Coordinates of C-alpha atoms and ligand atoms in Angstrom, one line a residue:
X1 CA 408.6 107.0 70.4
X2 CA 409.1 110.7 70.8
X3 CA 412.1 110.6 69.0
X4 CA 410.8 108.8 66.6
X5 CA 408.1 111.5 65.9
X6 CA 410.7 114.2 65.8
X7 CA 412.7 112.3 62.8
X8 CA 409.6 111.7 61.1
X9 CA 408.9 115.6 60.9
X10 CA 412.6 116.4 60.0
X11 CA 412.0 113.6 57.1
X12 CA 409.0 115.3 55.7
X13 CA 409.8 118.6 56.3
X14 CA 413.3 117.4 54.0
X15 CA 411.2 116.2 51.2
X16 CA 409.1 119.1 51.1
X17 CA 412.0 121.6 50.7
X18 CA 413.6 119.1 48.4
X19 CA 410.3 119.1 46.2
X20 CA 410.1 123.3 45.4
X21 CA 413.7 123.7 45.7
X22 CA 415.2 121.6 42.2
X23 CA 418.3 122.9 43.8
X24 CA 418.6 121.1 47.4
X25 CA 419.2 117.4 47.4
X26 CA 420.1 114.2 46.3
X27 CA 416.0 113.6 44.6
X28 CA 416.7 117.3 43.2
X29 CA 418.7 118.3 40.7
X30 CA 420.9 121.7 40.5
X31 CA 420.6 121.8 36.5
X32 CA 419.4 125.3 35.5
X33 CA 420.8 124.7 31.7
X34 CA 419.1 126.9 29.1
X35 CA 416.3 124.7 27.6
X36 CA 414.3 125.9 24.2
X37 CA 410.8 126.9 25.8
X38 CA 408.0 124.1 24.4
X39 CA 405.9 126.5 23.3
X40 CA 408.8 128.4 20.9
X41 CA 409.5 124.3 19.4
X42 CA 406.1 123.6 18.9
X43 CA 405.3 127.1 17.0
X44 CA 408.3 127.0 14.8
X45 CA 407.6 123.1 14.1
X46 CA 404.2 124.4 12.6
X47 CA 405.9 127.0 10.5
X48 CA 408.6 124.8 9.1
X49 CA 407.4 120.9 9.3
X50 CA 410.7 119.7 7.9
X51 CA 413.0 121.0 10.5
X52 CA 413.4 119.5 13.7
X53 CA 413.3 121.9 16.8
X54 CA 413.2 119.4 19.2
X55 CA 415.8 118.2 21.6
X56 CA 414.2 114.7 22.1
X57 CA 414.8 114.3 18.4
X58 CA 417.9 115.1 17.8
X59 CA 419.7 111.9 16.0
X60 CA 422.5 109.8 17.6
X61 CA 425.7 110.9 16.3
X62 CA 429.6 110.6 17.2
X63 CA 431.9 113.2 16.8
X64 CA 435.7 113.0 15.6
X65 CA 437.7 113.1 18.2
X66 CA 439.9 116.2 17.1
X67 CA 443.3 114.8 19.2
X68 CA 443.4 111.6 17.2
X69 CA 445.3 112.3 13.5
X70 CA 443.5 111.3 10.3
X71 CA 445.7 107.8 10.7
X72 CA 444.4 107.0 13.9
X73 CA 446.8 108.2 16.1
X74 CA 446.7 110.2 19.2
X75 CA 447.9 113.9 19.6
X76 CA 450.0 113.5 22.2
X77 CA 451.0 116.9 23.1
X78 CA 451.3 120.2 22.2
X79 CA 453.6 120.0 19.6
X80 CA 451.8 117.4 17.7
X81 CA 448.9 119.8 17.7
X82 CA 450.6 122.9 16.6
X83 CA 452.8 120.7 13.8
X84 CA 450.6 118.1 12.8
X85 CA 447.1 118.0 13.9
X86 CA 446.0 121.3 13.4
X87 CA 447.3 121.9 9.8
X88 CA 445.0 118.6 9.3
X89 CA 442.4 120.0 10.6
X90 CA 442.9 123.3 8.6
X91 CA 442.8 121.2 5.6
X92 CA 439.9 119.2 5.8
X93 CA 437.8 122.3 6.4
X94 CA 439.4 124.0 3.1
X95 CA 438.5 120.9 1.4
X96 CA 435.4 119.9 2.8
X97 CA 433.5 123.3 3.9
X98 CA 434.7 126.3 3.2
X99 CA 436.9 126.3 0.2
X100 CA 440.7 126.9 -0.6
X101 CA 441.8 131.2 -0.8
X102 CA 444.8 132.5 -1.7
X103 CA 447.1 132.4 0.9
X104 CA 449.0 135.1 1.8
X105 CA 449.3 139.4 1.4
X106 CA 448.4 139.4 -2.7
X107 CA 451.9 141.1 -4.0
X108 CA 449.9 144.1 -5.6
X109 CA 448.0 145.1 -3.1
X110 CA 447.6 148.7 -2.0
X111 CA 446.0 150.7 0.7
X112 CA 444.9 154.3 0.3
X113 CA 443.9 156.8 3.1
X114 CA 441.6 159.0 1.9
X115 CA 440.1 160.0 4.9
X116 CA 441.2 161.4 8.1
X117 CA 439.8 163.6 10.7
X118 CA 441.3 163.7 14.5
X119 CA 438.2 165.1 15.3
X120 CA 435.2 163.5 14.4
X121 CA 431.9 162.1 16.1
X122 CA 432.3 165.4 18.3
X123 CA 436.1 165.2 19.1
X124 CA 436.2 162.0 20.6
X125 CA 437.2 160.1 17.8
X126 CA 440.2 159.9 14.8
X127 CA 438.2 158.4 11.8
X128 CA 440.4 157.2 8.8
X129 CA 438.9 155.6 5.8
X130 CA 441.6 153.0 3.6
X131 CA 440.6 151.9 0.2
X132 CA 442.1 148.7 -0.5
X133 CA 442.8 147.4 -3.9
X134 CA 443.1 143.6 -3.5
X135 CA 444.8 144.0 -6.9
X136 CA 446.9 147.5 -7.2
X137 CA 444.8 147.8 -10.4
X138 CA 442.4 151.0 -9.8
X139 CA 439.1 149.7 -11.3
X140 CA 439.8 146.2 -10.0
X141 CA 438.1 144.5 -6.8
X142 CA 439.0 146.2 -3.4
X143 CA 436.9 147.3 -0.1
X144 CA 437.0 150.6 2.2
X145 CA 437.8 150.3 5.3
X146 CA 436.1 152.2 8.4
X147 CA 438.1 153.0 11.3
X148 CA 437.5 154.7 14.6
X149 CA 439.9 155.0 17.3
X150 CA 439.7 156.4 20.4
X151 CA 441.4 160.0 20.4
X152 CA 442.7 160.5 24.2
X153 CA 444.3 156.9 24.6
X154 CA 447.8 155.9 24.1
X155 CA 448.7 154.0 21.3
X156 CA 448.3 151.5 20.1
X157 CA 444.8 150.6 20.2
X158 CA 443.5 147.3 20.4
X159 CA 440.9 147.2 18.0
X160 CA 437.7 145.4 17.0
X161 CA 436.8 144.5 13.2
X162 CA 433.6 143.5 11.9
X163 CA 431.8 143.5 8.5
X164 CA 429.0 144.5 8.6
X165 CA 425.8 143.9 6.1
X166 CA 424.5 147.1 4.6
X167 CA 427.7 149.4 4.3
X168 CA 430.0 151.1 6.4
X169 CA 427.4 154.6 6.2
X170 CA 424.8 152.2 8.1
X171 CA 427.2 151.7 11.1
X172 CA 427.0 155.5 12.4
X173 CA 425.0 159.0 11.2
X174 CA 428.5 160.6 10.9
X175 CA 427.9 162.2 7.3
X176 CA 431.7 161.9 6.6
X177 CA 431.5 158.4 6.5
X178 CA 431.6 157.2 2.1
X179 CA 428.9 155.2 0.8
X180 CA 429.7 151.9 -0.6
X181 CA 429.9 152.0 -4.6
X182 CA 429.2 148.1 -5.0
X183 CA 426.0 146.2 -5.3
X184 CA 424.2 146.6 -1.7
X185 CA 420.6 144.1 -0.7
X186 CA 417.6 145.0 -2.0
X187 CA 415.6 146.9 1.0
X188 CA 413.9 149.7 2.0
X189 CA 414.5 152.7 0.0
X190 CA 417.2 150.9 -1.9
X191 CA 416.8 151.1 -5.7
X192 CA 419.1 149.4 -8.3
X193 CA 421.0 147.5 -5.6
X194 CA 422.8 151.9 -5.1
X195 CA 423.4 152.6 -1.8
X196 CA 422.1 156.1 -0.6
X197 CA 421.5 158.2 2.1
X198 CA 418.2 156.9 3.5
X199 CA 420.6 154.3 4.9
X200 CA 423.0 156.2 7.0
X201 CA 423.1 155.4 10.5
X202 CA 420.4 152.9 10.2
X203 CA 422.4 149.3 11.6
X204 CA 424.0 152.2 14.7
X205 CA 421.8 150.0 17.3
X206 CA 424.7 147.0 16.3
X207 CA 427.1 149.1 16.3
X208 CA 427.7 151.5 19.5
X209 CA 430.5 153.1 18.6
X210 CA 431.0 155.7 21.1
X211 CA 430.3 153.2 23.7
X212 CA 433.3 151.1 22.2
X213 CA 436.0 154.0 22.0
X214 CA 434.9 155.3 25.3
X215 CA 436.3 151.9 26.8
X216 CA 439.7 152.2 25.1
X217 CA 439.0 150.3 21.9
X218 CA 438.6 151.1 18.6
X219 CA 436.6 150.1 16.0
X220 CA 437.1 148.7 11.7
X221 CA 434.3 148.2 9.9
X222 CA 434.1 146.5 6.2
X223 CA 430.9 146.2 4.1
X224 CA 431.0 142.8 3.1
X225 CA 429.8 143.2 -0.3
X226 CA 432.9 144.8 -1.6
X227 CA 434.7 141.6 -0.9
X228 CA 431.4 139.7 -2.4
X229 CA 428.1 140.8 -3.3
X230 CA 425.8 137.9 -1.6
X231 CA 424.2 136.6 -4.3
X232 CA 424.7 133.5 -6.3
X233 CA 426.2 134.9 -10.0
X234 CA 428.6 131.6 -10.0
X235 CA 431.6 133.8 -9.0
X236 CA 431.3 136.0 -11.8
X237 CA 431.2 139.2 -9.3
X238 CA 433.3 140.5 -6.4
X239 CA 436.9 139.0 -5.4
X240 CA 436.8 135.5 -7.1
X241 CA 437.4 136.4 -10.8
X242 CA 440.9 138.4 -10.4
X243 CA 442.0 135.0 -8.2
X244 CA 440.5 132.3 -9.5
X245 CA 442.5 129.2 -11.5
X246 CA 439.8 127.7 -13.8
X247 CA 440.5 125.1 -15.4
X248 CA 439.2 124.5 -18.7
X249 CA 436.5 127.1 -17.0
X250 CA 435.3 124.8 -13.7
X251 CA 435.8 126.1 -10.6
X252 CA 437.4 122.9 -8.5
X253 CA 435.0 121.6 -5.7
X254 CA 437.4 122.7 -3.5
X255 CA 437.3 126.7 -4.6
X256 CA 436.4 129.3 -2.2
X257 CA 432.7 130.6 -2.1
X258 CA 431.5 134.0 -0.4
X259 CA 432.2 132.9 3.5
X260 CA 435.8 132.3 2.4
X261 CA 436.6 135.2 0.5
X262 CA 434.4 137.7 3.1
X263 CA 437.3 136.0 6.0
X264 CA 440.0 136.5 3.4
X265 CA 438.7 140.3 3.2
X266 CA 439.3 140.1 7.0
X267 CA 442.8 139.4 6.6
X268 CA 443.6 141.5 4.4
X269 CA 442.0 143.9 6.7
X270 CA 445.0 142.8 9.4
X271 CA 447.6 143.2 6.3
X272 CA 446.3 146.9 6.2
X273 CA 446.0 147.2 10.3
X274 CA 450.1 145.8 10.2
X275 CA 450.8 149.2 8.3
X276 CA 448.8 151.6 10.8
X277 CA 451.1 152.6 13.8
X278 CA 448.0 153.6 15.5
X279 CA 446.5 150.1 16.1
X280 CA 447.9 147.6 18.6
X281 CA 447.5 144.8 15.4
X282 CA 448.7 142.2 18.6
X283 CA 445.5 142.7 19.6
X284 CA 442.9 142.7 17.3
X285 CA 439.4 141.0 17.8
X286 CA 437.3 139.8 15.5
X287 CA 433.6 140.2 15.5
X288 CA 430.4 138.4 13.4
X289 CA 426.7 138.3 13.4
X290 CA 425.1 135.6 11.5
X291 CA 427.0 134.5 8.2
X292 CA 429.5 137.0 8.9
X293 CA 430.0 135.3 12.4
X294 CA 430.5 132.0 10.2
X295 CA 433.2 134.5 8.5
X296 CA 434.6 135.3 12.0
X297 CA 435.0 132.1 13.2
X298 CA 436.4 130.9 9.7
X299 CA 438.7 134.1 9.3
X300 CA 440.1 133.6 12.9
X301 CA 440.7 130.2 12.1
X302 CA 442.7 130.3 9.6
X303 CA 444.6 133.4 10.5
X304 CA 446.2 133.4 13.7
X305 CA 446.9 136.8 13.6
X306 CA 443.7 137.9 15.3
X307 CA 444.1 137.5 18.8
X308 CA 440.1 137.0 19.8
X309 CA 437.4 135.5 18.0
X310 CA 433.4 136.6 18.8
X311 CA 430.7 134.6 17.1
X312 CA 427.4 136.0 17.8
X313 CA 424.3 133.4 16.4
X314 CA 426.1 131.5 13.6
X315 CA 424.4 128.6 13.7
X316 CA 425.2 126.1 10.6
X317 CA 428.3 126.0 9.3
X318 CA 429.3 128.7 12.2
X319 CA 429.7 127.3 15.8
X320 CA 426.7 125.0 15.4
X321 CA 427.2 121.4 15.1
X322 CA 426.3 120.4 12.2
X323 CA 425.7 116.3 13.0
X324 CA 422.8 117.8 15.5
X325 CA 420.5 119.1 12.5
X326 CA 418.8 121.2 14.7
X327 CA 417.4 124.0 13.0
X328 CA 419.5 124.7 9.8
X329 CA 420.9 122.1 8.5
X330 CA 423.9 121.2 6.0
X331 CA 421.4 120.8 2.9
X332 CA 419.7 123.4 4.3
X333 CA 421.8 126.2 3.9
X334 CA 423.8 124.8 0.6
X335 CA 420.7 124.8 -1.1
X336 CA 419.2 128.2 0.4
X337 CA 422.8 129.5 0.1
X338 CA 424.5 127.5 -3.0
X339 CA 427.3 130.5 -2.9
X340 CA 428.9 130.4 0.7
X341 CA 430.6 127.0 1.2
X342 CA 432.6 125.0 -1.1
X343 CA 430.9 122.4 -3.9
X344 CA 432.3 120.0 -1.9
X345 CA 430.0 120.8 1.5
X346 CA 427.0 119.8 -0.9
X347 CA 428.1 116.0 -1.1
X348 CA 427.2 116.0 2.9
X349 CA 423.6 117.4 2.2
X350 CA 422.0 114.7 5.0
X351 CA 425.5 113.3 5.3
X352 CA 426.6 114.9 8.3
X353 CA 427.4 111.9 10.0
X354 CA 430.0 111.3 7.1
X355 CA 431.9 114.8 7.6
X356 CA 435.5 114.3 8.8
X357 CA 435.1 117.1 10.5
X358 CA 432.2 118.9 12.7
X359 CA 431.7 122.7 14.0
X360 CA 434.2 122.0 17.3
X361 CA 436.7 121.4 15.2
X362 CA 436.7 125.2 14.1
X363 CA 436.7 126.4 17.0
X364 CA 439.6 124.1 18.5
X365 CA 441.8 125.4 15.4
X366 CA 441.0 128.9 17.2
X367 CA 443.2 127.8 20.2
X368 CA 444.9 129.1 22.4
X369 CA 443.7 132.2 21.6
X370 CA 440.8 133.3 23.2
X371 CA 437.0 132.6 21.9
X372 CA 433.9 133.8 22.5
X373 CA 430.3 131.9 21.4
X374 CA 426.7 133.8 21.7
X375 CA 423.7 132.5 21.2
X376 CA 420.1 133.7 21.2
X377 CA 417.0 131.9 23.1
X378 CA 414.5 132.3 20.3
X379 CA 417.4 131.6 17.5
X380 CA 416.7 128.0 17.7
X381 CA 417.4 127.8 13.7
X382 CA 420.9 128.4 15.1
X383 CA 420.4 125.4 17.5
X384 CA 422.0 127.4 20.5
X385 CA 422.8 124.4 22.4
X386 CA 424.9 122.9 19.0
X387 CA 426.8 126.1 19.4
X388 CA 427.5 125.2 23.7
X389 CA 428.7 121.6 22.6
X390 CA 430.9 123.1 20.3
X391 CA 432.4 125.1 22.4
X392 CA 432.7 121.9 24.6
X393 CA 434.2 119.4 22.2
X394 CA 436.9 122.0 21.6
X395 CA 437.9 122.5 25.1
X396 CA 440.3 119.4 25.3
X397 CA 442.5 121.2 22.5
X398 CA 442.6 123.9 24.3
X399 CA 443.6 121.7 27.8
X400 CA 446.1 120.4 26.0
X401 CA 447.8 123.3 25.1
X402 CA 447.4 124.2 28.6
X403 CA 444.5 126.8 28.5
X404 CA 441.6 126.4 30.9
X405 CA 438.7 126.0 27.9
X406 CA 435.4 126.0 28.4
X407 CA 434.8 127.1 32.8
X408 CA 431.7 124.8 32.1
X409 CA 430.2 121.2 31.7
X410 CA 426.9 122.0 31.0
X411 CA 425.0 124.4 29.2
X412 CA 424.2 127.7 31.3
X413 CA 421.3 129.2 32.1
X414 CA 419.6 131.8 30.2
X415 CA 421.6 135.2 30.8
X416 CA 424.5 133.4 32.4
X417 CA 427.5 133.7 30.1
X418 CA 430.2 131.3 31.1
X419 CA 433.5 133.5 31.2
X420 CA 436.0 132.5 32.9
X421 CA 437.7 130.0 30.8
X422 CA 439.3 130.8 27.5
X423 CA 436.2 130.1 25.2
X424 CA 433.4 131.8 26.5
X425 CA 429.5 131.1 25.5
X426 CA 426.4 133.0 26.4
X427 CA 423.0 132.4 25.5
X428 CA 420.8 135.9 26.0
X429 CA 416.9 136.6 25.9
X430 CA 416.0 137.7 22.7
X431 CA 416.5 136.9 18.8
X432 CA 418.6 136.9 16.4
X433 CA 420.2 139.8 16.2
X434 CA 423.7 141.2 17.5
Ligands
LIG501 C1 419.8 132.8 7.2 C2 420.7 131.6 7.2 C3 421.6 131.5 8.4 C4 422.4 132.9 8.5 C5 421.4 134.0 8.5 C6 422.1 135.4 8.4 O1 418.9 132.7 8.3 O2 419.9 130.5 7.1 O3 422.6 130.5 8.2 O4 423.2 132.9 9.6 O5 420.6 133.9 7.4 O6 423.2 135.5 8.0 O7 421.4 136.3 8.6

């Protein structure tokens, strides 16, 4: 009887523990995954009633399996991947989402220091500025290049490279840095789409530079609207026109829009880095917020040259899965943005489901190098958890060719980046923002 008694207050006091602690026992569970708080869904479903928010609703959808070929058959190893498989999968997106670029260095192209000082942002820096002309031709299409580099290191430096949105001046107060001649967004103190000072410095917060040469890296910046102005002028403006085949006029479905030719700008960016004794181009990462993290994923993608890729809240047609249509979706964003994808994304408007292809499939073209996901908690027109399954359905590629992929099976918890595998992903408090 006693003992009896004794087993009964064990039991209870079990089940109490169990009950506040989620993380103690079989009746609990140990799942801290990020979650979208209820109240963020239900105030964002007010504002726009057409988009779904909401986890419970999120349709049923399969993904392609990116180990089996478009014939059915299975990638069996490595090999098949790097030889078959993944020059498949490099197609469909060209075809399908982001459009077809030139490949390859164009044979005119020049680059043209015409800055450098070994002493800038108070000694600790070498700044160099490069103008690029994608062309040779001196009034033709090109972009400027910002560089910082550490000034006490050895070199080679590995280097980050990011475009950023509002001109290379807006990165950092240094005065020496040139403003951008092309078209820049309308915005405060901005007046015929000119650049001028009242901009300088102003996007620093994004970009801690200092911070970044103090740890032994460098630094490239690129304003994206010298590769493209980002506006919809049917490809009238920026790169497209000097590389462009029309035929009888059209554009084919398959031609590149602005997120192609801003990652295109990227790689040039590397043909230019190649040249530059000073940066360790083995090691170059590159960086995105937003589109441009679209452009990062997309320009890592296709170029293997850049040795990390960093995505930072790219939601649709970036590391989001698109078959989820939480948040933005495919129609979406082609009719908000007819100018970034291919004509040929538009025929999935509510056709996800018949995509060959979904978001994972970029981000298994990035392997074996390494990759790096963010998301933010309120950026649920991102669809942060799109962007963790993502990262998820890559991770066999990247087992297969014997990387340890994603260190996680579920989604984290808020603030816990997953890092030891070789795609990372973070969700963080706070919006979208980098
Ligand atoms: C819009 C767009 C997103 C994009 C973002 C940005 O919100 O819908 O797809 O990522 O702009 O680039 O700032």
């Amino acid at each position: 009887m006693h003992k009896r008694k004794i087993f009964i207050t064990i039991f209870i006091i079990f089940c109490a523990v169990s009950l506040v602690s989620e993380n103690f026992c079989f009746g609990g569970t140990d799942d801290d995954s990020w979650k979208a708080s209820p109240e963020l869904v239900a105030k964002l479903t007010r504002r726009r009633s057409e988009t779904n928010y909401d986890e419970q609703k999120v349709p049923e959808y399969t993904l392609p399996d990116p180990l089996i070929m478009s014939d059915g058959s299975r990638v069996k190893n490595a090999q098949d991947w790097t030889s078959k498989r993944r020059p498949e999968v490099l197609e469909l997106f060209k075809t399908h989402v982001y459009g077809r670029a030139p490949i390859g260095r164009p044979k005119d192209m020049s680059f043209k220091v015409f800055d450098s000082d070994k002493q800038a942002l108070g000694g600790l820096a070498i700044r160099k500025q490069v103008a690029v002309s994608f062309t040779g031709e001196q009034d033709g299409p090109g972009m400027d290049i910002l560089i910082y580099l550490p000034n006490d290191r050895k070199k080679p430096i590995p280097t980050f490279v990011i475009l950023n949105f509002g001109g290379n001046h807006t990165i950092n107060a240094d005065p020496a840095i040139k403003l951008p001649d092309s078209w820049v967004r309308p915005g405060t103190g901005i007046v015929d789409n000119k650049a001028n000072e009242q901009s300088r410095g102003k996007a620093s917060s994004r970009f801690p530079v200092e911070e970044i040469l103090k740890r032994g890296y460098g630094l490239a910046t690129i304003y994206y609207g010298d590769i493209d102005p980002d506006f919809h002028d049917g490809f009238k403006n920026g790169v497209h026109p000097a590389f462009d085949k029309l035929s009888e006029e059209k554009r084919p479905p398959d031609a590149w829009g602005s997120i192609g030719a801003w990652a295109w700008g990227l790689s040039r960016a590397m043909d230019c880095f190649e040249t530059d004794a000073d940066i360790d181009n083995k090691r170059v990462i590159v960086l995105g917020h937003s589109r441009l993290g679209k452009t990062a994923l997309w320009a890592g993608a296709r170029d293997e040259r850049f040795a990390i890729v960093i995505s930072n809240n790219s939601g649709c047609g970036g590391a989001a899965l698109s078959r989820r249509r939480l948040g933005e979706t495919v129609k979406r964003i082609n009719t908000s943005f007819p100018h970034w994808f291919c004509e040929n994304f538009k025929k999935y408007n509510d056709k996800e489901d018949e995509l060959p292809l979904d978001q994972h499939m970029l981000i298994a073209l990035i392997a074996p190098r390494p990759v790096y996901v963010t998301s933010a908690d309120e950026d649920l027109w991102a669809d942060p958890k799109g962007e963790f399954l993502s990262c998820k359905n890559a991770d066999p590629v990247y087992k297969l060719l014997d990387r340890k992929g994603l260190g996680a099976d579920r989604m984290p918890g808020l603030d816990k980046p997953v890092k030891s595998g070789t795609i990372g992903y973070h969700v963080r408090t706070g919006r979208h923002n980098l």
